[in-house]
Amino acid sequence: MTKQKGNLIVISGASGVGKSTVIAELLKKRNNICFSVSWTTRKPRDGEIHGINYFFASRNEFEHMIAEGEFLEHAEYVGNYYGTSKSQVMKRLEEGYDVLLDIEVEGAKQIRTNWNKAVFMFVIAPSFAELENRLRARQTDDDEKIKKRLARAKEEYKEIPAYDYIIVNDTVENAVKEIEAVLTAERCRKKERLHLMKEV
Ligand code: 5GP
């Protein structure tokens, strides 16, 4: 069987909605998918590890990487740069993995413009009030930062119509199930499987 090349999977959603937990669970359950570890100029949160959660860089380093064309997409979010390494993604797609990007809406727009085949999912909390609860429960940001993140989330929700799927993160288990259903359906698409019909 010809090896199927992987799909680029873009997952967006307001910060605090629980995307990282959902993605971590998803990665445990499926073996043909890998996570693209982003570069950022944001400071590491407690427990975050360089190379696992993010590659942490200074603004200078990041701007140098932009100039060298090393990013598939990059954006500034609440005062920090975030970007996806082009070489890392290309390598994994060639190997047949689905590559999952956890990126905000501006980066997703760039992927939509520059990439001809990607699946776009937007993760939401069951309500906006619940999103605020989750941000406060995380206890990583002060009140001013939380307000900024909520204001940004409102702006991001306006971009939802450009996405293919909306995933509701009421429980992690349900959200993972919904994403898995999408990934399986995408792998079964006719254009992905016509090569299996060669002898007919
Ligand atoms: P956080 O600081 O909470 O880890 O992430 C803030 C936002 O940055 C999240 O919405 C996340 O999806 C987004 N983000 C993380 N990595 C990237 C990236 O490589 N590119 C873009 N455009 N956004 C990213």
mmCIF file with all atom_site columns, C-alpha atoms and ligand atoms in Angstrom:
data_model
loop_
_atom_site.group_PDB
_atom_site.id
_atom_site.type_symbol
_atom_site.label_atom_id
_atom_site.label_alt_id
_atom_site.label_comp_id
_atom_site.label_asym_id
_atom_site.label_entity_id
_atom_site.label_seq_id
_atom_site.pdbx_PDB_ins_code
_atom_site.Cartn_x
_atom_site.Cartn_y
_atom_site.Cartn_z
_atom_site.occupancy
_atom_site.B_iso_or_equiv
_atom_site.pdbx_formal_charge
_atom_site.auth_seq_id
_atom_site.auth_comp_id
_atom_site.auth_asym_id
_atom_site.auth_atom_id
_atom_site.pdbx_PDB_model_num
ATOM   1   C CA  . MET A 1 1   ? 0.000   0.000  0.000   1.00 0.00 ? 1   MET A CA  1
ATOM   2   C CA  . THR A 1 2   ? 1.371   3.436  -0.838  1.00 0.00 ? 2   THR A CA  1
ATOM   3   C CA  . LYS A 1 3   ? 2.083   5.300  2.359   1.00 0.00 ? 3   LYS A CA  1
ATOM   4   C CA  . GLN A 1 4   ? -0.486  8.035  2.867   1.00 0.00 ? 4   GLN A CA  1
ATOM   5   C CA  . LYS A 1 5   ? 1.054   11.419 3.598   1.00 0.00 ? 5   LYS A CA  1
ATOM   6   C CA  . GLY A 1 6   ? -0.154  12.998 6.822   1.00 0.00 ? 6   GLY A CA  1
ATOM   7   C CA  . ASN A 1 7   ? -2.614  15.848 7.157   1.00 0.00 ? 7   ASN A CA  1
ATOM   8   C CA  . LEU A 1 8   ? -1.905  19.200 8.687   1.00 0.00 ? 8   LEU A CA  1
ATOM   9   C CA  . ILE A 1 9   ? -4.382  19.619 11.554  1.00 0.00 ? 9   ILE A CA  1
ATOM   10  C CA  . VAL A 1 10  ? -4.938  23.109 12.886  1.00 0.00 ? 10  VAL A CA  1
ATOM   11  C CA  . ILE A 1 11  ? -6.546  23.449 16.299  1.00 0.00 ? 11  ILE A CA  1
ATOM   12  C CA  . SER A 1 12  ? -7.429  26.896 17.618  1.00 0.00 ? 12  SER A CA  1
ATOM   13  C CA  . GLY A 1 13  ? -9.432  28.035 20.595  1.00 0.00 ? 13  GLY A CA  1
ATOM   14  C CA  . ALA A 1 14  ? -9.207  30.685 23.258  1.00 0.00 ? 14  ALA A CA  1
ATOM   15  C CA  . SER A 1 15  ? -6.350  30.308 25.673  1.00 0.00 ? 15  SER A CA  1
ATOM   16  C CA  . GLY A 1 16  ? -7.700  28.642 28.824  1.00 0.00 ? 16  GLY A CA  1
ATOM   17  C CA  . VAL A 1 17  ? -10.312 26.562 27.015  1.00 0.00 ? 17  VAL A CA  1
ATOM   18  C CA  . GLY A 1 18  ? -8.348  23.400 27.805  1.00 0.00 ? 18  GLY A CA  1
ATOM   19  C CA  . LYS A 1 19  ? -6.794  22.740 24.400  1.00 0.00 ? 19  LYS A CA  1
ATOM   20  C CA  . SER A 1 20  ? -3.459  21.556 25.821  1.00 0.00 ? 20  SER A CA  1
ATOM   21  C CA  . THR A 1 21  ? -5.119  18.919 28.018  1.00 0.00 ? 21  THR A CA  1
ATOM   22  C CA  . VAL A 1 22  ? -7.306  17.727 25.159  1.00 0.00 ? 22  VAL A CA  1
ATOM   23  C CA  . ILE A 1 23  ? -4.313  17.548 22.821  1.00 0.00 ? 23  ILE A CA  1
ATOM   24  C CA  . ALA A 1 24  ? -2.210  15.655 25.395  1.00 0.00 ? 24  ALA A CA  1
ATOM   25  C CA  . GLU A 1 25  ? -4.988  13.038 25.744  1.00 0.00 ? 25  GLU A CA  1
ATOM   26  C CA  . LEU A 1 26  ? -5.419  12.788 22.000  1.00 0.00 ? 26  LEU A CA  1
ATOM   27  C CA  . LEU A 1 27  ? -1.700  12.162 21.484  1.00 0.00 ? 27  LEU A CA  1
ATOM   28  C CA  . LYS A 1 28  ? -1.794  9.318  24.032  1.00 0.00 ? 28  LYS A CA  1
ATOM   29  C CA  . LYS A 1 29  ? -4.600  7.608  22.105  1.00 0.00 ? 29  LYS A CA  1
ATOM   30  C CA  . ARG A 1 30  ? -3.416  7.871  18.493  1.00 0.00 ? 30  ARG A CA  1
ATOM   31  C CA  . ASN A 1 31  ? -0.021  6.849  17.197  1.00 0.00 ? 31  ASN A CA  1
ATOM   32  C CA  . ASN A 1 32  ? -0.067  8.337  13.697  1.00 0.00 ? 32  ASN A CA  1
ATOM   33  C CA  . ILE A 1 33  ? -0.215  11.898 14.935  1.00 0.00 ? 33  ILE A CA  1
ATOM   34  C CA  . CYS A 1 34  ? 2.426   14.188 16.344  1.00 0.00 ? 34  CYS A CA  1
ATOM   35  C CA  . PHE A 1 35  ? 2.399   17.631 17.872  1.00 0.00 ? 35  PHE A CA  1
ATOM   36  C CA  . SER A 1 36  ? 4.294   20.529 16.369  1.00 0.00 ? 36  SER A CA  1
ATOM   37  C CA  . VAL A 1 37  ? 6.137   22.156 19.263  1.00 0.00 ? 37  VAL A CA  1
ATOM   38  C CA  . SER A 1 38  ? 5.966   25.911 18.649  1.00 0.00 ? 38  SER A CA  1
ATOM   39  C CA  . TRP A 1 39  ? 8.554   28.590 19.269  1.00 0.00 ? 39  TRP A CA  1
ATOM   40  C CA  . THR A 1 40  ? 7.565   31.440 21.555  1.00 0.00 ? 40  THR A CA  1
ATOM   41  C CA  . THR A 1 41  ? 9.001   34.493 23.273  1.00 0.00 ? 41  THR A CA  1
ATOM   42  C CA  . ARG A 1 42  ? 6.611   34.008 26.207  1.00 0.00 ? 42  ARG A CA  1
ATOM   43  C CA  . LYS A 1 43  ? 8.243   33.038 29.517  1.00 0.00 ? 43  LYS A CA  1
ATOM   44  C CA  . PRO A 1 44  ? 7.767   29.392 30.551  1.00 0.00 ? 44  PRO A CA  1
ATOM   45  C CA  . ARG A 1 45  ? 4.926   28.697 32.999  1.00 0.00 ? 45  ARG A CA  1
ATOM   46  C CA  . ASP A 1 46  ? 5.568   26.426 35.988  1.00 0.00 ? 46  ASP A CA  1
ATOM   47  C CA  . GLY A 1 47  ? 6.177   22.889 34.780  1.00 0.00 ? 47  GLY A CA  1
ATOM   48  C CA  . GLU A 1 48  ? 6.666   23.812 31.120  1.00 0.00 ? 48  GLU A CA  1
ATOM   49  C CA  . ILE A 1 49  ? 9.715   22.231 29.514  1.00 0.00 ? 49  ILE A CA  1
ATOM   50  C CA  . HIS A 1 50  ? 11.784  23.613 26.639  1.00 0.00 ? 50  HIS A CA  1
ATOM   51  C CA  . GLY A 1 51  ? 11.332  21.304 23.635  1.00 0.00 ? 51  GLY A CA  1
ATOM   52  C CA  . ILE A 1 52  ? 8.204   19.639 25.023  1.00 0.00 ? 52  ILE A CA  1
ATOM   53  C CA  . ASN A 1 53  ? 5.663   22.423 25.524  1.00 0.00 ? 53  ASN A CA  1
ATOM   54  C CA  . TYR A 1 54  ? 7.435   25.123 23.544  1.00 0.00 ? 54  TYR A CA  1
ATOM   55  C CA  . PHE A 1 55  ? 10.852  26.129 22.344  1.00 0.00 ? 55  PHE A CA  1
ATOM   56  C CA  . PHE A 1 56  ? 11.453  29.322 24.333  1.00 0.00 ? 56  PHE A CA  1
ATOM   57  C CA  . ALA A 1 57  ? 13.415  32.098 22.644  1.00 0.00 ? 57  ALA A CA  1
ATOM   58  C CA  . SER A 1 58  ? 14.234  35.778 23.066  1.00 0.00 ? 58  SER A CA  1
ATOM   59  C CA  . ARG A 1 59  ? 12.602  38.373 20.798  1.00 0.00 ? 59  ARG A CA  1
ATOM   60  C CA  . ASN A 1 60  ? 15.945  38.802 19.024  1.00 0.00 ? 60  ASN A CA  1
ATOM   61  C CA  . GLU A 1 61  ? 16.271  35.094 18.331  1.00 0.00 ? 61  GLU A CA  1
ATOM   62  C CA  . PHE A 1 62  ? 12.663  34.916 17.153  1.00 0.00 ? 62  PHE A CA  1
ATOM   63  C CA  . GLU A 1 63  ? 13.023  37.899 14.824  1.00 0.00 ? 63  GLU A CA  1
ATOM   64  C CA  . HIS A 1 64  ? 16.163  36.357 13.375  1.00 0.00 ? 64  HIS A CA  1
ATOM   65  C CA  . MET A 1 65  ? 14.188  33.160 12.652  1.00 0.00 ? 65  MET A CA  1
ATOM   66  C CA  . ILE A 1 66  ? 11.444  35.200 10.954  1.00 0.00 ? 66  ILE A CA  1
ATOM   67  C CA  . ALA A 1 67  ? 14.073  36.865 8.751   1.00 0.00 ? 67  ALA A CA  1
ATOM   68  C CA  . GLU A 1 68  ? 15.555  33.455 7.854   1.00 0.00 ? 68  GLU A CA  1
ATOM   69  C CA  . GLY A 1 69  ? 12.080  32.220 6.752   1.00 0.00 ? 69  GLY A CA  1
ATOM   70  C CA  . GLU A 1 70  ? 12.048  29.433 9.312   1.00 0.00 ? 70  GLU A CA  1
ATOM   71  C CA  . PHE A 1 71  ? 8.350   29.698 10.169  1.00 0.00 ? 71  PHE A CA  1
ATOM   72  C CA  . LEU A 1 72  ? 5.390   28.157 8.399   1.00 0.00 ? 72  LEU A CA  1
ATOM   73  C CA  . GLU A 1 73  ? 3.345   30.814 10.191  1.00 0.00 ? 73  GLU A CA  1
ATOM   74  C CA  . HIS A 1 74  ? 3.910   33.167 13.075  1.00 0.00 ? 74  HIS A CA  1
ATOM   75  C CA  . ALA A 1 75  ? 1.883   35.738 15.000  1.00 0.00 ? 75  ALA A CA  1
ATOM   76  C CA  . GLU A 1 76  ? 1.997   38.020 17.970  1.00 0.00 ? 76  GLU A CA  1
ATOM   77  C CA  . TYR A 1 77  ? -0.438  37.109 20.744  1.00 0.00 ? 77  TYR A CA  1
ATOM   78  C CA  . VAL A 1 78  ? -0.937  39.198 23.916  1.00 0.00 ? 78  VAL A CA  1
ATOM   79  C CA  . GLY A 1 79  ? 2.523   40.740 23.588  1.00 0.00 ? 79  GLY A CA  1
ATOM   80  C CA  . ASN A 1 80  ? 4.515   37.620 22.668  1.00 0.00 ? 80  ASN A CA  1
ATOM   81  C CA  . TYR A 1 81  ? 5.575   35.979 19.428  1.00 0.00 ? 81  TYR A CA  1
ATOM   82  C CA  . TYR A 1 82  ? 4.489   32.421 18.616  1.00 0.00 ? 82  TYR A CA  1
ATOM   83  C CA  . GLY A 1 83  ? 5.543   30.470 15.517  1.00 0.00 ? 83  GLY A CA  1
ATOM   84  C CA  . THR A 1 84  ? 5.543   27.045 13.841  1.00 0.00 ? 84  THR A CA  1
ATOM   85  C CA  . SER A 1 85  ? 8.793   25.555 12.559  1.00 0.00 ? 85  SER A CA  1
ATOM   86  C CA  . LYS A 1 86  ? 8.519   24.805 8.843   1.00 0.00 ? 86  LYS A CA  1
ATOM   87  C CA  . SER A 1 87  ? 11.194  22.076 8.734   1.00 0.00 ? 87  SER A CA  1
ATOM   88  C CA  . GLN A 1 88  ? 9.775   20.182 11.713  1.00 0.00 ? 88  GLN A CA  1
ATOM   89  C CA  . VAL A 1 89  ? 6.299   20.057 10.158  1.00 0.00 ? 89  VAL A CA  1
ATOM   90  C CA  . MET A 1 90  ? 7.456   19.083 6.649   1.00 0.00 ? 90  MET A CA  1
ATOM   91  C CA  . LYS A 1 91  ? 9.561   16.199 7.967   1.00 0.00 ? 91  LYS A CA  1
ATOM   92  C CA  . ARG A 1 92  ? 6.707   14.673 9.953   1.00 0.00 ? 92  ARG A CA  1
ATOM   93  C CA  . LEU A 1 93  ? 4.141   15.034 7.138   1.00 0.00 ? 93  LEU A CA  1
ATOM   94  C CA  . GLU A 1 94  ? 6.541   13.269 4.733   1.00 0.00 ? 94  GLU A CA  1
ATOM   95  C CA  . GLU A 1 95  ? 6.888   10.442 7.258   1.00 0.00 ? 95  GLU A CA  1
ATOM   96  C CA  . GLY A 1 96  ? 3.098   9.961  7.107   1.00 0.00 ? 96  GLY A CA  1
ATOM   97  C CA  . TYR A 1 97  ? 2.141   11.508 10.417  1.00 0.00 ? 97  TYR A CA  1
ATOM   98  C CA  . ASP A 1 98  ? -0.763  13.860 10.899  1.00 0.00 ? 98  ASP A CA  1
ATOM   99  C CA  . VAL A 1 99  ? 0.813   16.990 12.344  1.00 0.00 ? 99  VAL A CA  1
ATOM   100 C CA  . LEU A 1 100 ? -1.185  18.928 14.873  1.00 0.00 ? 100 LEU A CA  1
ATOM   101 C CA  . LEU A 1 101 ? -0.729  22.675 15.292  1.00 0.00 ? 101 LEU A CA  1
ATOM   102 C CA  . ASP A 1 102 ? -2.150  24.404 18.366  1.00 0.00 ? 102 ASP A CA  1
ATOM   103 C CA  . ILE A 1 103 ? -2.208  27.963 17.026  1.00 0.00 ? 103 ILE A CA  1
ATOM   104 C CA  . GLU A 1 104 ? -4.277  31.120 17.322  1.00 0.00 ? 104 GLU A CA  1
ATOM   105 C CA  . VAL A 1 105 ? -6.482  32.547 14.581  1.00 0.00 ? 105 VAL A CA  1
ATOM   106 C CA  . GLU A 1 106 ? -3.947  34.810 12.813  1.00 0.00 ? 106 GLU A CA  1
ATOM   107 C CA  . GLY A 1 107 ? -1.558  31.883 12.349  1.00 0.00 ? 107 GLY A CA  1
ATOM   108 C CA  . ALA A 1 108 ? -4.455  29.714 11.166  1.00 0.00 ? 108 ALA A CA  1
ATOM   109 C CA  . LYS A 1 109 ? -5.278  32.380 8.539   1.00 0.00 ? 109 LYS A CA  1
ATOM   110 C CA  . GLN A 1 110 ? -1.703  32.190 7.238   1.00 0.00 ? 110 GLN A CA  1
ATOM   111 C CA  . ILE A 1 111 ? -1.946  28.383 6.963   1.00 0.00 ? 111 ILE A CA  1
ATOM   112 C CA  . ARG A 1 112 ? -5.276  28.722 5.126   1.00 0.00 ? 112 ARG A CA  1
ATOM   113 C CA  . THR A 1 113 ? -3.639  31.063 2.621   1.00 0.00 ? 113 THR A CA  1
ATOM   114 C CA  . ASN A 1 114 ? -0.341  29.233 2.112   1.00 0.00 ? 114 ASN A CA  1
ATOM   115 C CA  . TRP A 1 115 ? -1.261  25.565 2.447   1.00 0.00 ? 115 TRP A CA  1
ATOM   116 C CA  . ASN A 1 116 ? -3.647  23.745 0.155   1.00 0.00 ? 116 ASN A CA  1
ATOM   117 C CA  . LYS A 1 117 ? -4.609  20.909 2.445   1.00 0.00 ? 117 LYS A CA  1
ATOM   118 C CA  . ALA A 1 118 ? -5.287  21.373 6.143   1.00 0.00 ? 118 ALA A CA  1
ATOM   119 C CA  . VAL A 1 119 ? -8.128  20.606 8.513   1.00 0.00 ? 119 VAL A CA  1
ATOM   120 C CA  . PHE A 1 120 ? -9.257  23.442 10.757  1.00 0.00 ? 120 PHE A CA  1
ATOM   121 C CA  . MET A 1 121 ? -10.900 22.850 14.132  1.00 0.00 ? 121 MET A CA  1
ATOM   122 C CA  . PHE A 1 122 ? -11.917 25.413 16.730  1.00 0.00 ? 122 PHE A CA  1
ATOM   123 C CA  . VAL A 1 123 ? -12.294 24.281 20.364  1.00 0.00 ? 123 VAL A CA  1
ATOM   124 C CA  . ILE A 1 124 ? -14.861 26.116 22.480  1.00 0.00 ? 124 ILE A CA  1
ATOM   125 C CA  . ALA A 1 125 ? -15.955 25.858 26.112  1.00 0.00 ? 125 ALA A CA  1
ATOM   126 C CA  . PRO A 1 126 ? -19.666 25.074 26.602  1.00 0.00 ? 126 PRO A CA  1
ATOM   127 C CA  . SER A 1 127 ? -20.162 28.794 27.373  1.00 0.00 ? 127 SER A CA  1
ATOM   128 C CA  . PHE A 1 128 ? -18.154 32.023 27.548  1.00 0.00 ? 128 PHE A CA  1
ATOM   129 C CA  . ALA A 1 129 ? -18.734 32.199 31.346  1.00 0.00 ? 129 ALA A CA  1
ATOM   130 C CA  . GLU A 1 130 ? -17.177 28.741 31.636  1.00 0.00 ? 130 GLU A CA  1
ATOM   131 C CA  . LEU A 1 131 ? -14.144 29.945 29.679  1.00 0.00 ? 131 LEU A CA  1
ATOM   132 C CA  . GLU A 1 132 ? -13.660 32.759 32.223  1.00 0.00 ? 132 GLU A CA  1
ATOM   133 C CA  . ASN A 1 133 ? -13.983 30.240 35.099  1.00 0.00 ? 133 ASN A CA  1
ATOM   134 C CA  . ARG A 1 134 ? -11.308 28.067 33.539  1.00 0.00 ? 134 ARG A CA  1
ATOM   135 C CA  . LEU A 1 135 ? -8.926  30.997 33.036  1.00 0.00 ? 135 LEU A CA  1
ATOM   136 C CA  . ARG A 1 136 ? -9.335  32.053 36.676  1.00 0.00 ? 136 ARG A CA  1
ATOM   137 C CA  . ALA A 1 137 ? -8.961  28.485 37.978  1.00 0.00 ? 137 ALA A CA  1
ATOM   138 C CA  . ARG A 1 138 ? -5.613  28.183 36.170  1.00 0.00 ? 138 ARG A CA  1
ATOM   139 C CA  . GLN A 1 139 ? -4.182  30.888 38.489  1.00 0.00 ? 139 GLN A CA  1
ATOM   140 C CA  . THR A 1 140 ? -1.362  31.684 36.078  1.00 0.00 ? 140 THR A CA  1
ATOM   141 C CA  . ASP A 1 141 ? -2.422  35.217 35.108  1.00 0.00 ? 141 ASP A CA  1
ATOM   142 C CA  . ASP A 1 142 ? -3.367  38.326 37.070  1.00 0.00 ? 142 ASP A CA  1
ATOM   143 C CA  . ASP A 1 143 ? -6.724  40.037 36.587  1.00 0.00 ? 143 ASP A CA  1
ATOM   144 C CA  . GLU A 1 144 ? -5.458  42.398 33.901  1.00 0.00 ? 144 GLU A CA  1
ATOM   145 C CA  . LYS A 1 145 ? -4.016  39.528 31.846  1.00 0.00 ? 145 LYS A CA  1
ATOM   146 C CA  . ILE A 1 146 ? -7.223  37.524 32.214  1.00 0.00 ? 146 ILE A CA  1
ATOM   147 C CA  . LYS A 1 147 ? -9.237  40.504 30.926  1.00 0.00 ? 147 LYS A CA  1
ATOM   148 C CA  . LYS A 1 148 ? -6.865  40.792 27.966  1.00 0.00 ? 148 LYS A CA  1
ATOM   149 C CA  . ARG A 1 149 ? -7.181  37.077 27.203  1.00 0.00 ? 149 ARG A CA  1
ATOM   150 C CA  . LEU A 1 150 ? -11.013 37.257 27.398  1.00 0.00 ? 150 LEU A CA  1
ATOM   151 C CA  . ALA A 1 151 ? -11.119 40.300 25.118  1.00 0.00 ? 151 ALA A CA  1
ATOM   152 C CA  . ARG A 1 152 ? -8.857  38.481 22.684  1.00 0.00 ? 152 ARG A CA  1
ATOM   153 C CA  . ALA A 1 153 ? -11.062 35.368 22.924  1.00 0.00 ? 153 ALA A CA  1
ATOM   154 C CA  . LYS A 1 154 ? -14.097 37.461 21.883  1.00 0.00 ? 154 LYS A CA  1
ATOM   155 C CA  . GLU A 1 155 ? -12.191 38.636 18.810  1.00 0.00 ? 155 GLU A CA  1
ATOM   156 C CA  . GLU A 1 156 ? -11.130 35.066 18.033  1.00 0.00 ? 156 GLU A CA  1
ATOM   157 C CA  . TYR A 1 157 ? -14.705 33.767 18.163  1.00 0.00 ? 157 TYR A CA  1
ATOM   158 C CA  . LYS A 1 158 ? -15.458 36.020 15.164  1.00 0.00 ? 158 LYS A CA  1
ATOM   159 C CA  . GLU A 1 159 ? -13.101 33.854 13.092  1.00 0.00 ? 159 GLU A CA  1
ATOM   160 C CA  . ILE A 1 160 ? -14.997 30.614 13.802  1.00 0.00 ? 160 ILE A CA  1
ATOM   161 C CA  . PRO A 1 161 ? -16.920 30.658 10.462  1.00 0.00 ? 161 PRO A CA  1
ATOM   162 C CA  . ALA A 1 162 ? -13.596 30.141 8.642   1.00 0.00 ? 162 ALA A CA  1
ATOM   163 C CA  . TYR A 1 163 ? -13.024 26.819 10.449  1.00 0.00 ? 163 TYR A CA  1
ATOM   164 C CA  . ASP A 1 164 ? -14.213 23.383 9.276   1.00 0.00 ? 164 ASP A CA  1
ATOM   165 C CA  . TYR A 1 165 ? -15.254 21.963 12.649  1.00 0.00 ? 165 TYR A CA  1
ATOM   166 C CA  . ILE A 1 166 ? -16.262 23.231 16.103  1.00 0.00 ? 166 ILE A CA  1
ATOM   167 C CA  . ILE A 1 167 ? -15.194 20.982 18.983  1.00 0.00 ? 167 ILE A CA  1
ATOM   168 C CA  . VAL A 1 168 ? -17.031 21.473 22.289  1.00 0.00 ? 168 VAL A CA  1
ATOM   169 C CA  . ASN A 1 169 ? -14.774 20.869 25.270  1.00 0.00 ? 169 ASN A CA  1
ATOM   170 C CA  . ASP A 1 170 ? -17.383 20.076 27.927  1.00 0.00 ? 170 ASP A CA  1
ATOM   171 C CA  . THR A 1 171 ? -15.290 17.162 29.110  1.00 0.00 ? 171 THR A CA  1
ATOM   172 C CA  . VAL A 1 172 ? -11.826 16.242 27.890  1.00 0.00 ? 172 VAL A CA  1
ATOM   173 C CA  . GLU A 1 173 ? -13.054 12.782 26.953  1.00 0.00 ? 173 GLU A CA  1
ATOM   174 C CA  . ASN A 1 174 ? -15.859 14.102 24.747  1.00 0.00 ? 174 ASN A CA  1
ATOM   175 C CA  . ALA A 1 175 ? -13.618 16.663 23.066  1.00 0.00 ? 175 ALA A CA  1
ATOM   176 C CA  . VAL A 1 176 ? -11.014 13.999 22.273  1.00 0.00 ? 176 VAL A CA  1
ATOM   177 C CA  . LYS A 1 177 ? -13.732 11.746 20.833  1.00 0.00 ? 177 LYS A CA  1
ATOM   178 C CA  . GLU A 1 178 ? -14.943 14.549 18.569  1.00 0.00 ? 178 GLU A CA  1
ATOM   179 C CA  . ILE A 1 179 ? -11.443 15.313 17.299  1.00 0.00 ? 179 ILE A CA  1
ATOM   180 C CA  . GLU A 1 180 ? -10.737 11.630 16.696  1.00 0.00 ? 180 GLU A CA  1
ATOM   181 C CA  . ALA A 1 181 ? -13.933 11.311 14.666  1.00 0.00 ? 181 ALA A CA  1
ATOM   182 C CA  . VAL A 1 182 ? -12.808 14.204 12.467  1.00 0.00 ? 182 VAL A CA  1
ATOM   183 C CA  . LEU A 1 183 ? -9.304  12.784 11.994  1.00 0.00 ? 183 LEU A CA  1
ATOM   184 C CA  . THR A 1 184 ? -10.635 9.381  11.000  1.00 0.00 ? 184 THR A CA  1
ATOM   185 C CA  . ALA A 1 185 ? -13.117 10.910 8.566   1.00 0.00 ? 185 ALA A CA  1
ATOM   186 C CA  . GLU A 1 186 ? -10.374 13.018 6.970   1.00 0.00 ? 186 GLU A CA  1
ATOM   187 C CA  . ARG A 1 187 ? -8.220  9.903  6.433   1.00 0.00 ? 187 ARG A CA  1
ATOM   188 C CA  . CYS A 1 188 ? -11.176 8.190  4.694   1.00 0.00 ? 188 CYS A CA  1
ATOM   189 C CA  . ARG A 1 189 ? -11.686 10.989 2.188   1.00 0.00 ? 189 ARG A CA  1
ATOM   190 C CA  . LYS A 1 190 ? -11.942 9.787  -1.413  1.00 0.00 ? 190 LYS A CA  1
ATOM   191 C CA  . LYS A 1 191 ? -8.954  11.827 -2.570  1.00 0.00 ? 191 LYS A CA  1
ATOM   192 C CA  . GLU A 1 192 ? -6.826  10.229 0.148   1.00 0.00 ? 192 GLU A CA  1
ATOM   193 C CA  . ARG A 1 193 ? -7.739  6.704  -0.910  1.00 0.00 ? 193 ARG A CA  1
ATOM   194 C CA  . LEU A 1 194 ? -8.109  6.638  -4.706  1.00 0.00 ? 194 LEU A CA  1
ATOM   195 C CA  . HIS A 1 195 ? -4.646  5.091  -4.963  1.00 0.00 ? 195 HIS A CA  1
ATOM   196 C CA  . LEU A 1 196 ? -6.105  1.944  -3.349  1.00 0.00 ? 196 LEU A CA  1
ATOM   197 C CA  . MET A 1 197 ? -8.302  1.478  -6.470  1.00 0.00 ? 197 MET A CA  1
ATOM   198 C CA  . LYS A 1 198 ? -5.413  1.290  -8.945  1.00 0.00 ? 198 LYS A CA  1
ATOM   199 C CA  . GLU A 1 199 ? -6.018  -2.324 -10.109 1.00 0.00 ? 199 GLU A CA  1
ATOM   200 C CA  . VAL A 1 200 ? -9.739  -1.816 -10.849 1.00 0.00 ? 200 VAL A CA  1
HETATM 201 P P1  . 5GP B 2 .   ? -0.325  30.164 25.622  1.00 0.00 ? 1   5GP B P1  1
HETATM 202 O O1  . 5GP B 2 .   ? 0.499   31.356 25.966  1.00 0.00 ? 1   5GP B O1  1
HETATM 203 O O2  . 5GP B 2 .   ? -1.600  30.100 26.435  1.00 0.00 ? 1   5GP B O2  1
HETATM 204 O O3  . 5GP B 2 .   ? 0.453   28.871 25.650  1.00 0.00 ? 1   5GP B O3  1
HETATM 205 O O4  . 5GP B 2 .   ? -0.782  30.317 24.100  1.00 0.00 ? 1   5GP B O4  1
HETATM 206 C C1  . 5GP B 2 .   ? -1.409  31.468 23.687  1.00 0.00 ? 1   5GP B C1  1
HETATM 207 C C2  . 5GP B 2 .   ? -1.967  31.262 22.287  1.00 0.00 ? 1   5GP B C2  1
HETATM 208 O O5  . 5GP B 2 .   ? -0.897  31.098 21.357  1.00 0.00 ? 1   5GP B O5  1
HETATM 209 C C3  . 5GP B 2 .   ? -2.849  30.032 22.159  1.00 0.00 ? 1   5GP B C3  1
HETATM 210 O O6  . 5GP B 2 .   ? -4.077  30.427 21.540  1.00 0.00 ? 1   5GP B O6  1
HETATM 211 C C4  . 5GP B 2 .   ? -2.082  29.110 21.250  1.00 0.00 ? 1   5GP B C4  1
HETATM 212 O O7  . 5GP B 2 .   ? -2.940  28.359 20.423  1.00 0.00 ? 1   5GP B O7  1
HETATM 213 C C5  . 5GP B 2 .   ? -1.264  30.088 20.441  1.00 0.00 ? 1   5GP B C5  1
HETATM 214 N N1  . 5GP B 2 .   ? -0.066  29.499 19.851  1.00 0.00 ? 1   5GP B N1  1
HETATM 215 C C6  . 5GP B 2 .   ? 0.771   28.574 20.377  1.00 0.00 ? 1   5GP B C6  1
HETATM 216 N N2  . 5GP B 2 .   ? 1.739   28.253 19.521  1.00 0.00 ? 1   5GP B N2  1
HETATM 217 C C7  . 5GP B 2 .   ? 1.517   28.985 18.402  1.00 0.00 ? 1   5GP B C7  1
HETATM 218 C C8  . 5GP B 2 .   ? 2.183   29.100 17.130  1.00 0.00 ? 1   5GP B C8  1
HETATM 219 O O8  . 5GP B 2 .   ? 3.185   28.438 16.824  1.00 0.00 ? 1   5GP B O8  1
HETATM 220 N N3  . 5GP B 2 .   ? 1.673   29.977 16.244  1.00 0.00 ? 1   5GP B N3  1
HETATM 221 C C9  . 5GP B 2 .   ? 0.576   30.737 16.498  1.00 0.00 ? 1   5GP B C9  1
HETATM 222 N N4  . 5GP B 2 .   ? 0.143   31.545 15.542  1.00 0.00 ? 1   5GP B N4  1
HETATM 223 N N5  . 5GP B 2 .   ? -0.081  30.647 17.677  1.00 0.00 ? 1   5GP B N5  1
HETATM 224 C C10 . 5GP B 2 .   ? 0.387   29.793 18.620  1.00 0.00 ? 1   5GP B C10 1
#
